[in-house]
mmCIF file of C-alpha atoms and ligand atoms in Angstrom:
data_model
loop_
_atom_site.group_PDB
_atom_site.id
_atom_site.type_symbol
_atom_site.label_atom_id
_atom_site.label_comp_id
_atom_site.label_asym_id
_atom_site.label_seq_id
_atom_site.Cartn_x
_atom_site.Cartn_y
_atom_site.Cartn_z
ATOM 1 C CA UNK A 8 -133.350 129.934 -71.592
ATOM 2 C CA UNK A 9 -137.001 129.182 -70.578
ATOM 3 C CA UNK A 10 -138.131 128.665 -66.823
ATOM 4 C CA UNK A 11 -138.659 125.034 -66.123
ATOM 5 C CA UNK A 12 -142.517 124.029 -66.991
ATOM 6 C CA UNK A 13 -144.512 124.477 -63.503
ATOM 7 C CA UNK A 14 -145.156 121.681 -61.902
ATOM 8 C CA UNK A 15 -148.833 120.240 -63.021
ATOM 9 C CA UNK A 16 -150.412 119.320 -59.866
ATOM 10 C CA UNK A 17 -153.912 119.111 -61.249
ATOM 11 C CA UNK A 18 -154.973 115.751 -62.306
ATOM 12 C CA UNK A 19 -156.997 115.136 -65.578
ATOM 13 C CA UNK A 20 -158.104 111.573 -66.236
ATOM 14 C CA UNK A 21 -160.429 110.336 -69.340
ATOM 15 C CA UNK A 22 -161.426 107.655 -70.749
ATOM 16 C CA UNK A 23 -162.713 106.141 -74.534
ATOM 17 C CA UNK A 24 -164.519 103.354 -75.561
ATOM 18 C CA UNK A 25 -162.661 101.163 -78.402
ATOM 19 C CA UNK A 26 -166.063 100.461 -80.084
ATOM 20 C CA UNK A 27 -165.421 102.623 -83.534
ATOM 21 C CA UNK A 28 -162.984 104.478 -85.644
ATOM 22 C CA UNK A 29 -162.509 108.050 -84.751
ATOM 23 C CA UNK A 30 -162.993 110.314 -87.087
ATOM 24 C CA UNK A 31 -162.848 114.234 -87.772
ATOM 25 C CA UNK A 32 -165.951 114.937 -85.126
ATOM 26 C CA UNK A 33 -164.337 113.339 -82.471
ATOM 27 C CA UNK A 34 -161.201 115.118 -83.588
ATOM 28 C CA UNK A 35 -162.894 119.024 -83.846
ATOM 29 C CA UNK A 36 -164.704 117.944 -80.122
ATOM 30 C CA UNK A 37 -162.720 115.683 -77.112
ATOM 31 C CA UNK A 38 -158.904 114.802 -78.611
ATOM 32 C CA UNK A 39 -158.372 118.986 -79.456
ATOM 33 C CA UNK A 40 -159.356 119.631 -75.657
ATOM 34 C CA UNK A 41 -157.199 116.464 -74.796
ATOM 35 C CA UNK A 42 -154.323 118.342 -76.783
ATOM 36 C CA UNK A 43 -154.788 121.461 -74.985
ATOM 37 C CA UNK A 44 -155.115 119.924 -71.636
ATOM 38 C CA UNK A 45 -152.061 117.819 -71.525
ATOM 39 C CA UNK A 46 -150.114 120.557 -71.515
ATOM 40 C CA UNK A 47 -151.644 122.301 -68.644
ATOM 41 C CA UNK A 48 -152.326 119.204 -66.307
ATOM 42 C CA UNK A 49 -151.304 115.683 -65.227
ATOM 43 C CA UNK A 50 -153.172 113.580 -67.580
ATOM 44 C CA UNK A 51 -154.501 109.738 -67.498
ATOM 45 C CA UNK A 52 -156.177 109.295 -70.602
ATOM 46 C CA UNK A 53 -157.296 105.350 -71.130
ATOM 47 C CA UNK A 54 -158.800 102.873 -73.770
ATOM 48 C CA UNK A 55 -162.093 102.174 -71.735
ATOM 49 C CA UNK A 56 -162.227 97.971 -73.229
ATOM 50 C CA UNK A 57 -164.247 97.149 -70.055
ATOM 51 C CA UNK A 58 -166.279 100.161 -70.498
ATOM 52 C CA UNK A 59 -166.949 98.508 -73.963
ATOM 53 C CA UNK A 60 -167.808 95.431 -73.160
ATOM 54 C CA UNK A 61 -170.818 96.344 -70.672
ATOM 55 C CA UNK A 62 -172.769 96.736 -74.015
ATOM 56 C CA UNK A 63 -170.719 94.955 -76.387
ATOM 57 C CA UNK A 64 -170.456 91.531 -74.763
ATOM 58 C CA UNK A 65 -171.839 89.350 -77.833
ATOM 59 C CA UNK A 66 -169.227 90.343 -79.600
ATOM 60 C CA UNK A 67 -166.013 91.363 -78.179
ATOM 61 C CA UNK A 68 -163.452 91.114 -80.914
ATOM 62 C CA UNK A 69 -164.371 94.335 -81.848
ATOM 63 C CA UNK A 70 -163.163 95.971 -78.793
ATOM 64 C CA UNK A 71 -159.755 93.977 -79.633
ATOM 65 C CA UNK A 72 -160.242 95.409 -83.658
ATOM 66 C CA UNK A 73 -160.637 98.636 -82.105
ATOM 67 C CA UNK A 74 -157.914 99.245 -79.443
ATOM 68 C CA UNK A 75 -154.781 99.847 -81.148
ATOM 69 C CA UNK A 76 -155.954 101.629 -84.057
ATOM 70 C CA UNK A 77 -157.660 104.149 -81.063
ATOM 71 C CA UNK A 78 -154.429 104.144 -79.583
ATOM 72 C CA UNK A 79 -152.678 105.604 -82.442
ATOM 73 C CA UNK A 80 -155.360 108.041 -83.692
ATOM 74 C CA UNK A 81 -154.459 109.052 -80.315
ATOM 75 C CA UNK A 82 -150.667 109.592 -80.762
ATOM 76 C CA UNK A 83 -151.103 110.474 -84.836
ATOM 77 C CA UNK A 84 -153.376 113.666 -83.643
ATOM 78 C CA UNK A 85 -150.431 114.731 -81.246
ATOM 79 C CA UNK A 86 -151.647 113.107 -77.646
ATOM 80 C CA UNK A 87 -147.898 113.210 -76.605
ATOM 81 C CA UNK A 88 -146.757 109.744 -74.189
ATOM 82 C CA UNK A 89 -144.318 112.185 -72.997
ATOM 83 C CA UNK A 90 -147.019 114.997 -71.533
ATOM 84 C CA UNK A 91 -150.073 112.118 -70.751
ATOM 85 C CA UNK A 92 -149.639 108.360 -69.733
ATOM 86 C CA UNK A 93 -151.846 106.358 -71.606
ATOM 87 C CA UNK A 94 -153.402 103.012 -71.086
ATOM 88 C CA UNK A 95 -155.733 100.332 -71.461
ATOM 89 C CA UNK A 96 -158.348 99.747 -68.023
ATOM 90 C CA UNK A 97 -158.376 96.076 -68.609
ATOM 91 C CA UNK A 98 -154.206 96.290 -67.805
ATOM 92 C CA UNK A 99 -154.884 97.945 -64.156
ATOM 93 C CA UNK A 100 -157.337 95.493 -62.798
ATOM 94 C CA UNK A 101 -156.904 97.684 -59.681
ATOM 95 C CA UNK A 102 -160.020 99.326 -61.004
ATOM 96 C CA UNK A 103 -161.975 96.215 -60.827
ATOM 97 C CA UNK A 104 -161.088 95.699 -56.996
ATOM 98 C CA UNK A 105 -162.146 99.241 -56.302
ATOM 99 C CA UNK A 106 -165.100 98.893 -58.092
ATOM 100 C CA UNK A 107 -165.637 95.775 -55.886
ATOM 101 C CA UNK A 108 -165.249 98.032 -52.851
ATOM 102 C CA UNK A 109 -167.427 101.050 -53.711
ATOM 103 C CA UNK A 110 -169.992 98.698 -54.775
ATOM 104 C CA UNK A 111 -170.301 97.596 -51.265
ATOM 105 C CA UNK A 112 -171.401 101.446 -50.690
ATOM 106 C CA UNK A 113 -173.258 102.466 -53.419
ATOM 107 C CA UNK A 114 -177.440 102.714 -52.854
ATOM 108 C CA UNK A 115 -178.950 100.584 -56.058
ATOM 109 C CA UNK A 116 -181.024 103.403 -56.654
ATOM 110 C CA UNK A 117 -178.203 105.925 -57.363
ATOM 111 C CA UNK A 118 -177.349 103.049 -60.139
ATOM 112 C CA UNK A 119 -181.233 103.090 -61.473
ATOM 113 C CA UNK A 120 -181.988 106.584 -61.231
ATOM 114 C CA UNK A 121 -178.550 107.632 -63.567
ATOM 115 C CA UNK A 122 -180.361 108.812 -66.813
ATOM 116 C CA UNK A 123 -178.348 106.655 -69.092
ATOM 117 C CA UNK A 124 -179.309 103.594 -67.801
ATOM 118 C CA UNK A 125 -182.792 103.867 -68.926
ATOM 119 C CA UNK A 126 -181.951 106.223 -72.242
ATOM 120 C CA UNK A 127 -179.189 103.324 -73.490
ATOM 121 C CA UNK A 128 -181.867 100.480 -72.479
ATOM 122 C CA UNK A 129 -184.140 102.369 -74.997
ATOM 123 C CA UNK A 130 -181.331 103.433 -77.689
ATOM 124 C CA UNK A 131 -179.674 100.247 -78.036
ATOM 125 C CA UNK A 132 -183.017 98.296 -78.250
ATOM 126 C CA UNK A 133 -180.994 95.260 -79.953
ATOM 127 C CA UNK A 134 -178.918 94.608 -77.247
ATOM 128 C CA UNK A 135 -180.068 93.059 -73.803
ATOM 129 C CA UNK A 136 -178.793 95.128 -71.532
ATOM 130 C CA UNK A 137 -180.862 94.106 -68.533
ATOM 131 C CA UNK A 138 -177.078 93.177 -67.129
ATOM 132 C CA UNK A 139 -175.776 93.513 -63.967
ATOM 133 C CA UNK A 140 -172.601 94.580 -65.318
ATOM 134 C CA UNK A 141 -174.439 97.423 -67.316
ATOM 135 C CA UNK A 142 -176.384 98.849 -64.511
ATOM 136 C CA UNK A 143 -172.457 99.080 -62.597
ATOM 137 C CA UNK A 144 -171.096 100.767 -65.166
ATOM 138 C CA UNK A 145 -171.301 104.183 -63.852
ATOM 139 C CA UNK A 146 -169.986 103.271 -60.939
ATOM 140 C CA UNK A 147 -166.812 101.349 -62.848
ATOM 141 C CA UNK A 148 -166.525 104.868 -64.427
ATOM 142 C CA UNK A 149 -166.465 106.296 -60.790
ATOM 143 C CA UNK A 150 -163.829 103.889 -60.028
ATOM 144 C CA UNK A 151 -161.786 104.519 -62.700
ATOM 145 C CA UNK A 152 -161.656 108.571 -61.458
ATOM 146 C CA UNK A 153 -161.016 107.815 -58.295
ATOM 147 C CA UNK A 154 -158.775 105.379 -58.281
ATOM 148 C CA UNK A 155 -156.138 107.831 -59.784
ATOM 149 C CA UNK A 156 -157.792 110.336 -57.326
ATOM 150 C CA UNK A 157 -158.536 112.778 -60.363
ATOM 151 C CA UNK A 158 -159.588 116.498 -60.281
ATOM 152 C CA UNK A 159 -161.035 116.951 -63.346
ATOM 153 C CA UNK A 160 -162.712 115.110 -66.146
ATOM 154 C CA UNK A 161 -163.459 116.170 -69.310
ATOM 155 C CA UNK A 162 -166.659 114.810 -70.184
ATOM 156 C CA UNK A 163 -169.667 115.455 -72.833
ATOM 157 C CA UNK A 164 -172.982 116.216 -71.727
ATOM 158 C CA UNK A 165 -174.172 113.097 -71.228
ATOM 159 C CA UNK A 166 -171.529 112.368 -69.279
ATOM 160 C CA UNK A 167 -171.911 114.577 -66.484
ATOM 161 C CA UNK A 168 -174.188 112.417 -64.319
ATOM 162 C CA UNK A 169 -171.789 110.240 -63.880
ATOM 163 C CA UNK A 170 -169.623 112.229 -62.389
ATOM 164 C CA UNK A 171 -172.045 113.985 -59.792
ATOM 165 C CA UNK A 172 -172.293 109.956 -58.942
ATOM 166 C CA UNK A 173 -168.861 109.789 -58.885
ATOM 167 C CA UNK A 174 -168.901 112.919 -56.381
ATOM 168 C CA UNK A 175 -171.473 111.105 -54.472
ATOM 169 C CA UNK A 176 -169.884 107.850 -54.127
ATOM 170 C CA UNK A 177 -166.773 109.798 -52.663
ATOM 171 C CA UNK A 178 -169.013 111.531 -50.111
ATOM 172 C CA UNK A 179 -170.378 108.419 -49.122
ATOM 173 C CA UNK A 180 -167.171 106.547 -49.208
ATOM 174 C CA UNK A 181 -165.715 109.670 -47.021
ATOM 175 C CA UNK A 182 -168.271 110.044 -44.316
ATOM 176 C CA UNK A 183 -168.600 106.121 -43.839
ATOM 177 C CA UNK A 184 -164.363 105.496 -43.187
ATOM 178 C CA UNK A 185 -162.365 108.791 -43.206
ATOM 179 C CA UNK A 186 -163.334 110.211 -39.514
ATOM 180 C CA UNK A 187 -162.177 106.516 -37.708
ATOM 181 C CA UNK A 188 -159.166 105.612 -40.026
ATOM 182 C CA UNK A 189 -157.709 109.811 -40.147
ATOM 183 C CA UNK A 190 -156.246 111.051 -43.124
ATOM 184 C CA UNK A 191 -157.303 109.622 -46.421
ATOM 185 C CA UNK A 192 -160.161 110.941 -48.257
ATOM 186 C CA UNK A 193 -161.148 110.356 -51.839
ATOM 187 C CA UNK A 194 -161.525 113.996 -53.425
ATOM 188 C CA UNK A 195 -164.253 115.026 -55.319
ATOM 189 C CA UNK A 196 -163.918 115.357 -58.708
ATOM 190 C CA UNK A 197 -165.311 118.024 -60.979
ATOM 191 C CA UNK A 198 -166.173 117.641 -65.028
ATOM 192 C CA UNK A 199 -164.943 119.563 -67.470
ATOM 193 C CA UNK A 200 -167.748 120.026 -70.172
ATOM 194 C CA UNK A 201 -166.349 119.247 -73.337
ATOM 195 C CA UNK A 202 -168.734 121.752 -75.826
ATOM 196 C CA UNK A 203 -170.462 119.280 -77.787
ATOM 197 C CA UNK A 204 -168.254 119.124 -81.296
ATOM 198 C CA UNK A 205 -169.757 121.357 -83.864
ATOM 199 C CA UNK A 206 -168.121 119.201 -86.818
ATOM 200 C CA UNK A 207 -170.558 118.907 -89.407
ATOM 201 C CA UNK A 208 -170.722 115.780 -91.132
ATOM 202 C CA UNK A 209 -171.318 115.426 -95.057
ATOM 203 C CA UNK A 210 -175.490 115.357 -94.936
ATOM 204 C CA UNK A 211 -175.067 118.904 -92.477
ATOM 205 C CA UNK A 212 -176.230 116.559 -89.654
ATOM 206 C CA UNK A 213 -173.591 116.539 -86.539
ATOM 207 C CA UNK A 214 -170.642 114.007 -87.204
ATOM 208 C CA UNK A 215 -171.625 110.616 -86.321
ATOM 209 C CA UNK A 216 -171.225 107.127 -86.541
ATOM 210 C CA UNK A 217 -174.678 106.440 -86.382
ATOM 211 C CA UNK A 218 -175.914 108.824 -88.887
ATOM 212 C CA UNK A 219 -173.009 107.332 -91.762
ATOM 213 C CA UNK A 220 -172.055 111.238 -92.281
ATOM 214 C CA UNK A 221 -167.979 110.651 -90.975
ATOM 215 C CA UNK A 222 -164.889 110.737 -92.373
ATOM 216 C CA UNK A 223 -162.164 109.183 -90.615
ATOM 217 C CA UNK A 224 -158.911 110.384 -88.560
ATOM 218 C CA UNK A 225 -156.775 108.462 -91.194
ATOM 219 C CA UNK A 226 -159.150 107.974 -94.257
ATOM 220 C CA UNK A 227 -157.484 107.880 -97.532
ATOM 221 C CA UNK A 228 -157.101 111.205 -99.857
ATOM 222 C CA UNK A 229 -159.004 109.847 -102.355
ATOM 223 C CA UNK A 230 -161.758 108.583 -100.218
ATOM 224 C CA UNK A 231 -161.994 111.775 -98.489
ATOM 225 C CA UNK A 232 -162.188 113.132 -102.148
ATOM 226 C CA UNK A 233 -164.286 111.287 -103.591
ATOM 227 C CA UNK A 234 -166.803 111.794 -100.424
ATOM 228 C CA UNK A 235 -166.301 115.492 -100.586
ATOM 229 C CA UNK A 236 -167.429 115.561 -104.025
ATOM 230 C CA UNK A 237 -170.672 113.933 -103.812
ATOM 231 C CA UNK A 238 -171.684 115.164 -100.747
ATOM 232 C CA UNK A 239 -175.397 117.163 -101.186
ATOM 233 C CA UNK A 240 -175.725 121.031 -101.634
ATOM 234 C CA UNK A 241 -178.447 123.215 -101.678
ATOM 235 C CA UNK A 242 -181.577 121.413 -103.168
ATOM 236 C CA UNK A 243 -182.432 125.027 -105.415
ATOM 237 C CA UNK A 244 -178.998 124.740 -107.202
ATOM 238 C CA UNK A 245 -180.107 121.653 -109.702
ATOM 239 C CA UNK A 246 -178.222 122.904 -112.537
ATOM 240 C CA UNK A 247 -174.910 125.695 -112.267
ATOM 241 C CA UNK A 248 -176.489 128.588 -113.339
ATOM 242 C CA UNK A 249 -179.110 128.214 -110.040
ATOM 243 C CA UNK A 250 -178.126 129.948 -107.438
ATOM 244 C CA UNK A 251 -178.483 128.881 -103.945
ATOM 245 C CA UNK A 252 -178.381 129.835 -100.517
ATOM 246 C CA UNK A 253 -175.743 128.554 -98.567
ATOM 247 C CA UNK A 254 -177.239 128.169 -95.422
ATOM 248 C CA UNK A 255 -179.493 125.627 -96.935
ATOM 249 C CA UNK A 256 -176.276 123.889 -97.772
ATOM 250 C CA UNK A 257 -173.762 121.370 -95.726
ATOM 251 C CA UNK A 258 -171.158 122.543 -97.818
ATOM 252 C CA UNK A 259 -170.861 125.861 -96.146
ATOM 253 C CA UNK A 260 -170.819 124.604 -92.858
ATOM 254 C CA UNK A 261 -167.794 123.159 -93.682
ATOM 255 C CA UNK A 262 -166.281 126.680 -94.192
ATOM 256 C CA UNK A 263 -167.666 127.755 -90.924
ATOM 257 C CA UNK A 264 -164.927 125.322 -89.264
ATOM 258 C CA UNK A 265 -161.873 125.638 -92.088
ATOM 259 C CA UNK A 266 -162.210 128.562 -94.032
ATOM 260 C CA UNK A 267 -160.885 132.459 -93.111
ATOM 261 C CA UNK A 268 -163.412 135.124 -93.963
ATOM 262 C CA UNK A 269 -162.396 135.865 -97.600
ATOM 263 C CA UNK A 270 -163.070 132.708 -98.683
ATOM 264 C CA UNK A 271 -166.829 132.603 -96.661
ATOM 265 C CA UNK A 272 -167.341 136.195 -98.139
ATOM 266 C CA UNK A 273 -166.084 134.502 -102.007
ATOM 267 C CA UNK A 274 -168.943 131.442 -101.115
ATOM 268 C CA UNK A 275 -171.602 133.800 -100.170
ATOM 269 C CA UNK A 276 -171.144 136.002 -103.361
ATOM 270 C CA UNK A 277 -170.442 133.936 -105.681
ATOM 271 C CA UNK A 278 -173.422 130.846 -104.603
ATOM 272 C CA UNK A 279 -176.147 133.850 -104.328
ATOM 273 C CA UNK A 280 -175.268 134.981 -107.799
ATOM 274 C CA UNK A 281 -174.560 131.629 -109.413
ATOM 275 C CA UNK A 282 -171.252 132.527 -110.185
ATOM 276 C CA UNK A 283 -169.141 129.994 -108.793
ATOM 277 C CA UNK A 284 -169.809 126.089 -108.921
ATOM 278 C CA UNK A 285 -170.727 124.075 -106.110
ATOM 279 C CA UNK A 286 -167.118 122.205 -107.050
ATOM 280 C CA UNK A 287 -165.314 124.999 -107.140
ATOM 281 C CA UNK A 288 -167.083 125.721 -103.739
ATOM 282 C CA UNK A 289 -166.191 122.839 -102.439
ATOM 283 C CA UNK A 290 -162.610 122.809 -103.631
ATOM 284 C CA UNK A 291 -161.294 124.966 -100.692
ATOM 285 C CA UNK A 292 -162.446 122.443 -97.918
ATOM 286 C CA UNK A 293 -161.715 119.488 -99.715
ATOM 287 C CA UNK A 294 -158.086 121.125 -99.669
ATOM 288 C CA UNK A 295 -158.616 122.154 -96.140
ATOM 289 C CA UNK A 296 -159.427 118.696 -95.218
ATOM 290 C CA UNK A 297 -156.787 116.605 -96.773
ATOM 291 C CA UNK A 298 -154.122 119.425 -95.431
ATOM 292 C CA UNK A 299 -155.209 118.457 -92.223
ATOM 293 C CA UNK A 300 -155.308 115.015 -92.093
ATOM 294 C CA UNK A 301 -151.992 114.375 -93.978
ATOM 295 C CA UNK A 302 -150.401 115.038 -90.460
ATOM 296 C CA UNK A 303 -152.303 112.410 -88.997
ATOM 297 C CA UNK A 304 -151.907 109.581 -91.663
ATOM 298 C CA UNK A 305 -148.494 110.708 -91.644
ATOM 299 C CA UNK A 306 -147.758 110.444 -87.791
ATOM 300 C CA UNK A 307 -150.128 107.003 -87.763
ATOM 301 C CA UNK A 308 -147.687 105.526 -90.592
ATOM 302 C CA UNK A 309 -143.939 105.796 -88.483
ATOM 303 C CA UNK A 310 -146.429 104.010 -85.270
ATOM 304 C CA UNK A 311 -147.671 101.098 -87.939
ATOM 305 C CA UNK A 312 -144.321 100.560 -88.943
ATOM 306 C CA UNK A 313 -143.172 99.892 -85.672
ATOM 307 C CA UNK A 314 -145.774 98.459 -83.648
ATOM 308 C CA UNK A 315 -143.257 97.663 -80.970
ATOM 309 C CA UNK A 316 -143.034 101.255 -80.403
ATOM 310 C CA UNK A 317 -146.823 101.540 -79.665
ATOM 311 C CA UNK A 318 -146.862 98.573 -77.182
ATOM 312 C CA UNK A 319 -144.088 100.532 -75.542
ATOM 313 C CA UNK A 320 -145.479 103.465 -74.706
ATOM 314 C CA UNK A 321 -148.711 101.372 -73.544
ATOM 315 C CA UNK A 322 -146.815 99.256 -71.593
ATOM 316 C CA UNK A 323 -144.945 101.897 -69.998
ATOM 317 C CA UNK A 324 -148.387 103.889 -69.507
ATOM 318 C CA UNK A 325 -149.918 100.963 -67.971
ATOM 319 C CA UNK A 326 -146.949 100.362 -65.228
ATOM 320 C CA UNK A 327 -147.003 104.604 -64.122
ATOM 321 C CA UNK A 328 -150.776 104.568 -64.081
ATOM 322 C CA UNK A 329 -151.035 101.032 -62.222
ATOM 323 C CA UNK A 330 -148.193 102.743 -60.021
ATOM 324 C CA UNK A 331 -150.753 105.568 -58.666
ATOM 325 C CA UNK A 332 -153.955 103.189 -58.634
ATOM 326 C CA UNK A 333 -151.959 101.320 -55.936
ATOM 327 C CA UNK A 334 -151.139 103.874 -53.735
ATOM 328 C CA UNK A 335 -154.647 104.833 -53.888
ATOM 329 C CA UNK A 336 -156.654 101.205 -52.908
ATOM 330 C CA UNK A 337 -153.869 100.834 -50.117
ATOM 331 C CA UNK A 338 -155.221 103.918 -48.427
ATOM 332 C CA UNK A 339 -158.712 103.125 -49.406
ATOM 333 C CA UNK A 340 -158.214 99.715 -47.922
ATOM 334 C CA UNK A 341 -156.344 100.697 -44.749
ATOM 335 C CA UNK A 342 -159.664 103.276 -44.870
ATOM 336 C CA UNK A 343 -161.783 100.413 -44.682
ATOM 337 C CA UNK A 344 -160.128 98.387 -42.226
ATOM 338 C CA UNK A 345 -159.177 95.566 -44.762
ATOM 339 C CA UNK A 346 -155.418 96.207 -44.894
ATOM 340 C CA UNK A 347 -154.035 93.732 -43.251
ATOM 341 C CA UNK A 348 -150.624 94.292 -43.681
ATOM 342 C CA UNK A 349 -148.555 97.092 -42.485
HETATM 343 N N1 LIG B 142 -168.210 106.265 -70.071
HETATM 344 C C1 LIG B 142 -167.394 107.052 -70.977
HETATM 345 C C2 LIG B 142 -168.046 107.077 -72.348
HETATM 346 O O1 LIG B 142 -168.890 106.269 -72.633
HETATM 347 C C3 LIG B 142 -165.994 106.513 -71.074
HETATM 348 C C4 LIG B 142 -165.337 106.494 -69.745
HETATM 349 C C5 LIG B 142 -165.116 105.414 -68.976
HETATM 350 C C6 LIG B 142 -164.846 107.615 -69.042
HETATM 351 N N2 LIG B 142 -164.514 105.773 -67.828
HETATM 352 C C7 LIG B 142 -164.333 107.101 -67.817
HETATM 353 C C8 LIG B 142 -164.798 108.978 -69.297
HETATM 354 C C9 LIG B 142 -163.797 107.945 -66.857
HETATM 355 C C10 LIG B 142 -164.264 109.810 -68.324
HETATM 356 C C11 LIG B 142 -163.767 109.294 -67.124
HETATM 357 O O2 LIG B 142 -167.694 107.929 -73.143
HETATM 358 FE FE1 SF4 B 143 -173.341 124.899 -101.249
HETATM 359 FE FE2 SF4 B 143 -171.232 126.172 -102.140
HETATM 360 FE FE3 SF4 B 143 -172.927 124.996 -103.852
HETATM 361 FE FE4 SF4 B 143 -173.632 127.172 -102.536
HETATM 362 S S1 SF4 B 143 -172.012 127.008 -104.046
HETATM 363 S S2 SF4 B 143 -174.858 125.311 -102.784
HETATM 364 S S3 SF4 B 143 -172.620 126.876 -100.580
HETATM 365 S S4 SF4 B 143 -171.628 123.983 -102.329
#
């Protein structure tokens, strides 16, 4: 018989935005370390709609689009509702009210000074982001850590600012009410650096949305074929008897993430000396690929036929994490002297 799993006292908490679909890059980078994490620790991992709308506020629906289908990219990867609760922010407004609070902290220039509020302004030129909402929503993100009072966060690199604020904000929020009011202090959280995914996308660019390179979670066989296919190879390899170099060619940094090293020794051999097609190159990853992602289209297909089943386990997520964020603005009120109850 095995020992009972140790208890998981570490909290993990994360968070998405519902702006996109998800595809393999976000797959190879954040939802494998999700995997492995909610296993180790107490995971909160949440569809970030408010988060969304700070720069998508002309046009909303898209955060509705987005939501479920997130959701069950989530659970058709293998993000288990049994090991992680899951939920949508927008369903515990308890983060808005401690927003609210820590707001009443919070220096403006911590808020100006946090490197992606200028960088965004800059990116996302066609959007007016001179909001007051926008320039809060680091601090929203603080709220939503420390509302479920979490110890780590897996974050990306550009993430990471936000939670030194988020550290910050706790300091501040600790030295200003914990000394009168004894006890309750929010702890500091630390990030966990998510390495920046290394999935290639078709032009040998990173994986992005932006750059049109993706291929999705769930995409269809033949799509993911057909994009395979097409997808450029080394310039020098114009006709089949050219050889080619294959690290002038996205192809073969497709075998760096699926393929063992026979089959990288086979491309190297046989692209030098011409002897092998770039289809017949490419054959290997196209199989890789759609071996892969027939687990996900599969799992995604039992949660489409039975929606019900999805609202479930958000519904249930929503009522355990709303449960915690509770317990935590009671003591954060009582902290600040605003409880007024017993
Ligand atoms: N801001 C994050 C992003 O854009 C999403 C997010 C919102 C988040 N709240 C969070 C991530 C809390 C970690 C923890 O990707
Ligand atoms: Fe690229 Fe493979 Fe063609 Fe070489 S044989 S150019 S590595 S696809």
């Amino acid at each position: 018989m095995s020992l009972p799993a140790a208890p998981k006292s570490k909290r993990v908490l994360s968070g998405m935005r519902p702006t996109g679909t998800l595809h393999l890059g976000h797959y190879h980078g954040v939802l494998k370390n999700w995997l492995r994490l909610q296993q180790e620790y107490r995971c909160f991992f949440f569809v970030a709609d408010w988060h969304a709308l700070t720069t998508h506020y002309e046009d909303p629906r898209i955060i509705g689009e987005n939501l479920w289908s997130m959701v069950i990219d989530w659970l058709a990867v293998g993000i288990d509702p049994a090991l992680a609760t899951l939920f949508v922010q927008s369903r515990v407004p308890e983060h808005a009210e401690l927003h609210l609070l820590l707001s009443m902290v919070t220096p403006l220039s911590w808020l100006e000074r946090v490197p992606s509020y200028k960088d965004q302004q800059e990116r996302l030129k066609g959007l007016d982001l001179a909001t007051y909402g926008f320039l809060g929503y680091p601090l929203l993100q603080s709220a939503d850590i420390l509302i479920y009072q979490a110890n780590l966060v897996p974050v990306g690199e550009d993430q990471v600012a936000h939670i030194e604020l988020t550290r910050e904000v706790a300091r501040r929020f600790n030295h200003l009410y914990t000394k009168q009011r004894g006890g309750f202090a929010l702890p500091e959280p630390a990030s966990l650096l998510t390495p920046a995914s290394k999935m290639p996308g078709l032009d040998g660019q990173k994986m992005s949305k932006s750059y049109g390179n993706t291929i999705a979670l769930r995409e269809a066989p033949a799509s993911i074929e057909k994009k395979l296919r097409t997808m450029p190879t080394d310039p020098a390899r114009m006709r089949r008897k050219d050889p080619g170099t294959p690290e002038k060619c996205p192809v073969w940094q497709l075998h760096g993430i699926y393929s063992a090293e026979d089959t990288k020794a086979w491309v190297q051999q046989g692209c030098h000396s011409a002897e092998i097609g770039c289809l017949d190159c490419k054959k290997p990853v196209i199989d890789a690929i759609l071996t892969e992602t027939a687990v996900f289209r599969e799992r995604a297909q039992e949660y489409l036929d039975d929606m019900g089943w999805v609202h479930n386990i958000i519904d249930e997520g929503c009522a355990k994490a709303q449960q915690v964020a509770q317990e935590t603005l009671g003591e954060v009120r009582h902290a600040m002297g605003i409880r007024y109850t017993p």
